[in-house]
Amino acid sequence: MNLKEFARQLGLSPTTVSRALNGYPEVNEATRERVMAAAKRLNYRPNSRAQRLATGRAMAIGHVIPIANKHEMVNPVFADFIAGAGETYSRNGYDMVLSVVPDNDEEAAYRELKARGTVDGVIVHGPRMDDPRVRLLTEIGLPFVVHGRASGSQTPYSWLDVNNRRAFRRATDFLLDLGHRRIALVNGLEFMDFAMRRRIGFTEAQEARGLTPAPELMSSAEMTEGRGHAMAASMLALPEPPTAFLVASMISGMGVRRAVEERGLRIGRDVSIIIHDDDLSYMKNGEDVPIYTATRSSVREAGRQAAEILLSLITDPSGEPQTRLLEAELIIGQSTGPVPAPART
Amino acid sequence: MNLKEFARQLGLSPTTVSRALNGYPEVNEATRERVMAAAKRLNYRPNSRAQRLATGRAMAIGHVIPIANKHEMVNPVFADFIAGAGETYSRNGYDMVLSVVPDNDEEAAYRELKARGTVDGVIVHGPRMDDPRVRLLTEIGLPFVVHGRASGSQTPYSWLDVNNRRAFRRATDFLLDLGHRRIALVNGLEFMDFAMRRRIGFTEAQEARGLTPAPELMSSAEMTEGRGHAMAASMLALPEPPTAFLVASMISGMGVRRAVEERGLRIGRDVSIIIHDDDLSYMKNGEDVPIYTATRSSVREAGRQAAEILLSLITDPSGEPQTRLLEAELIIGQSTGPVPAPART
DNA sequence: CCAGTTTTCCAAAGCGCTTTGAAGACTGCG
DNA sequence: CGCAGTCTTCAAAGCGCTTTGGAAAACTGG
C-alpha cells in the first residue's frame, strides 16, 4: 500500500495525508486523528526509501568497522557501545548502518558513505593519536563524533571520552596509598589514544610522589586474556616482581588473575589488581560485590551520549563541535589490599 | 554531483551513463570505459537513496537486537557474528542495518522493517524453542535466516546452526572416557534452543552408557562470569562434588575456573573443564596451546555463511528454505585430565 | 453581509535514479 | 543504392514520498 492508494481510501489528497502523518500544523486535528487511525488500521507506513529520497536525508548513522586482513579482533566493547547508541537512534527514528571493511579501505568507505548519501553522519571508533579520519571527515563534510579522542588533531572536532588519565591516576594513587611501590601497568596498545592517556595518568601519580615508574613494569599489548596472562606472567617472574597490577580491561584482568594464581599467589592479599571496567553487560564485574577493584565507566552510556551529540550536530549543522568528558568512578572490590609485608625473597 | 549533471559533462544521456555504470550489455565498450574513468575522476557515485527507490530494493539486511527493559545483556557473540555477516554484505554491496528495540516491541520492529521497505531480509538471532518470529516473518513475507534453530516450528524455514547436541555429546564422552562419573553441566538458559540441545547431548552420552545424570549437577543460567562462578561454587560445595564441568561458554568458564581455584583445586588435575568456544576474536582460547579443552565453532564463520544463505534467498525468492549444520571440533587443551583417584572425602 | 483573515486542503513539481520503448547510426547483402 | 538487421544511444515515464504555491472553505469583525 502506498500513499496515493491510502489517501484515496481516506478520500483525502496525498498532501494532506503526508502532512497529517508528519505532524504539520496546517491540518485539522480531527482529520489528523482520522488519518492516524486509518494508518494503524490499514497498517500503512510511508516507504522509507521514497521518504529518504524526497527529504534528502538518510535518517541513518554509519559505524565503520575496520577488519584487518586476517584475524583482527572485533573490539569487545563494540557490542555494548552499539547497543547504547542504537537506543538513541531508535528513539529518534534513525537507523544504524554498520560497514565492515578491510582496514586499508577505511578511507574509501567513508568517502562512499558520503558520496552516496547513505548516512547523515558517523561515529568514529578506536581513535589513534593524530587519527587521519578526523581530517578526512572534516574535509568531506560528513558530520561525526569520535568515541575517544584523537590527540594531535589540528582541527577542532566533536568527541566523547572517558577521563582515562584521571581514572588511572586515581587508581595508581589508591595503590600507592595502600603502600604498593612495585606497581605494574598492563596496558592496551599505546598507539591507541586511550591507552596513551592511561599511561600518562599512571606515570603522573608516581612522579607526583617523587617515584619513578620502573620500565620493566610497564607493558602494552592487545587487551585479550592471553596477552594479559603473558604480560603478567613475565613480570611476576622478575627478581623484584610487582605487588600490584593496573590492568586495562576486564578481559586482560582475567589473564592477569590466571598468571597470579598459577604462581600460587592470592589476589587481594599477595597481589592487588585494579582493572578498568567498561561495565559491559555480558562481563559484569560481580553481581553485588565487585570482584575487582576498578575504574568504571559504562561504555553503553557512552554510546547513548555520543549518539545524542551526533544527532544534535546533524540537526543543527551550524553549531560548534561538541565535546564531553565522562569521569570514571573508582569502585573498591576484593582484588586489592595493603602491600604484603616484604617477607618474600 | 548527480547523474544528470555527470551525464551532461560526458555529453551522454543519463540513460546511457546509468547503463554503463551498471554493466548492461547494450552500451559500447569504449563508451563504458570512458564513463567509468570519468566517474572515478570526478568521484561520481550514484545516490543510494534514489537508487533504492528506483530499483525497489533496499540493498540492506536487518538485524534486530532486542534489549530488555532494564539491563538485559547484549549477546557477547553478537559482535563476532556481525563482523562475519558484515564481510559478506560488503562484498555483495549490501548494507547492514541494526535495530535496537525494547524486547516487547520486537514484533513491531519486524513489521515496520517490512512495511517501510527498509531492508530486503533479516537474520534472526538467539532463537527460542518454538520461536514466534519464524511464523511472523513467514507470514509477512520478509526473507530471513535463523542463526540457530527454533525447534517446534511448524513451517519450514532457513537456518544455520552448530550441531550443539553432537558437540556436547562428544565432549561428555571424552570426559567419560577419562573416567569421570560426576560430570556437571553449566548450561546457558534452557529456553534457548541451543542450550536445550546441548543438554540433550550431555544426557544422551551418559544414558548411552547406562548412567543417569545427577540432577543436582545440571544447572542453567545466563552465560556470565558471575553466574558461572555461582553455579560451579554451589556444586563444588556438594557432598559429592563433580570432578568435571561441561560449560556453555568461555565466559562462564572463567567463572567456573575462579570457583575451582577458590577451593584450592587445580584445573586439569583435580577438576576438568570443557567449554564451548565460539572462537571470538577478543576471547581466544589461548594463542597456540588451548587453555581449555573445548568444543569449538567459529561464530564469525557462522555469520559469513548465514549472510550468504540470506542473500541467495533474496536473489532467488522462489527457492526452498536452506539449512546448514556446522560441526564443532573437539580441541584438547590443558583443562582436562583423568579423573583423580578417589582420595578425597 | 462582505472584505479580510485564518484554516484546511489540494495539484503539481520535484528528489536522483532505473527502465521501457523508440529512434538514430551502422552493418552487410542483394 | 536501399533495406533488413544489429548496435548504440536517448526521451520520458515512473519509483513513493515531500513540499511549494495556491485555491477553496470556514471564520472573523465591523
JSON list of C-alpha atoms (C1' of nucleotides) in Angstrom, two decimals, chain B residues 3 18-19 22 24 44 47 51, chain C residues 15-22:
[
{"chain": "B", "resi": 3, "resn": "LEU", "atom": "CA", "xyz": [23.60, 11.66, -12.71]},
{"chain": "B", "resi": 18, "resn": "SER", "atom": "CA", "xyz": [23.39, 4.54, -15.86]},
{"chain": "B", "resi": 19, "resn": "ARG", "atom": "CA", "xyz": [23.66, 1.52, -18.07]},
{"chain": "B", "resi": 22, "resn": "ASN", "atom": "CA", "xyz": [25.55, -0.94, -14.06]},
{"chain": "B", "resi": 24, "resn": "TYR", "atom": "CA", "xyz": [24.33, -3.53, -19.06]},
{"chain": "B", "resi": 44, "resn": "TYR", "atom": "CA", "xyz": [30.71, 10.37, -9.05]},
{"chain": "B", "resi": 47, "resn": "ASN", "atom": "CA", "xyz": [22.94, 8.38, -4.87]},
{"chain": "B", "resi": 51, "resn": "GLN", "atom": "CA", "xyz": [18.82, 4.01, -6.49]},
{"chain": "C", "resi": 15, "resn": "DC", "atom": "C1'", "xyz": [14.17, 14.22, -5.16]},
{"chain": "C", "resi": 16, "resn": "DG", "atom": "C1'", "xyz": [18.03, 11.22, -8.43]},
{"chain": "C", "resi": 17, "resn": "DC", "atom": "C1'", "xyz": [17.92, 7.22, -10.13]},
{"chain": "C", "resi": 18, "resn": "DT", "atom": "C1'", "xyz": [16.30, 2.94, -13.42]},
{"chain": "C", "resi": 19, "resn": "DT", "atom": "C1'", "xyz": [13.95, 1.20, -17.25]},
{"chain": "C", "resi": 20, "resn": "DT", "atom": "C1'", "xyz": [10.75, 0.95, -21.19]},
{"chain": "C", "resi": 21, "resn": "DG", "atom": "C1'", "xyz": [10.00, 1.94, -25.80]},
{"chain": "C", "resi": 22, "resn": "DA", "atom": "C1'", "xyz": [11.77, 4.05, -29.72]}
]
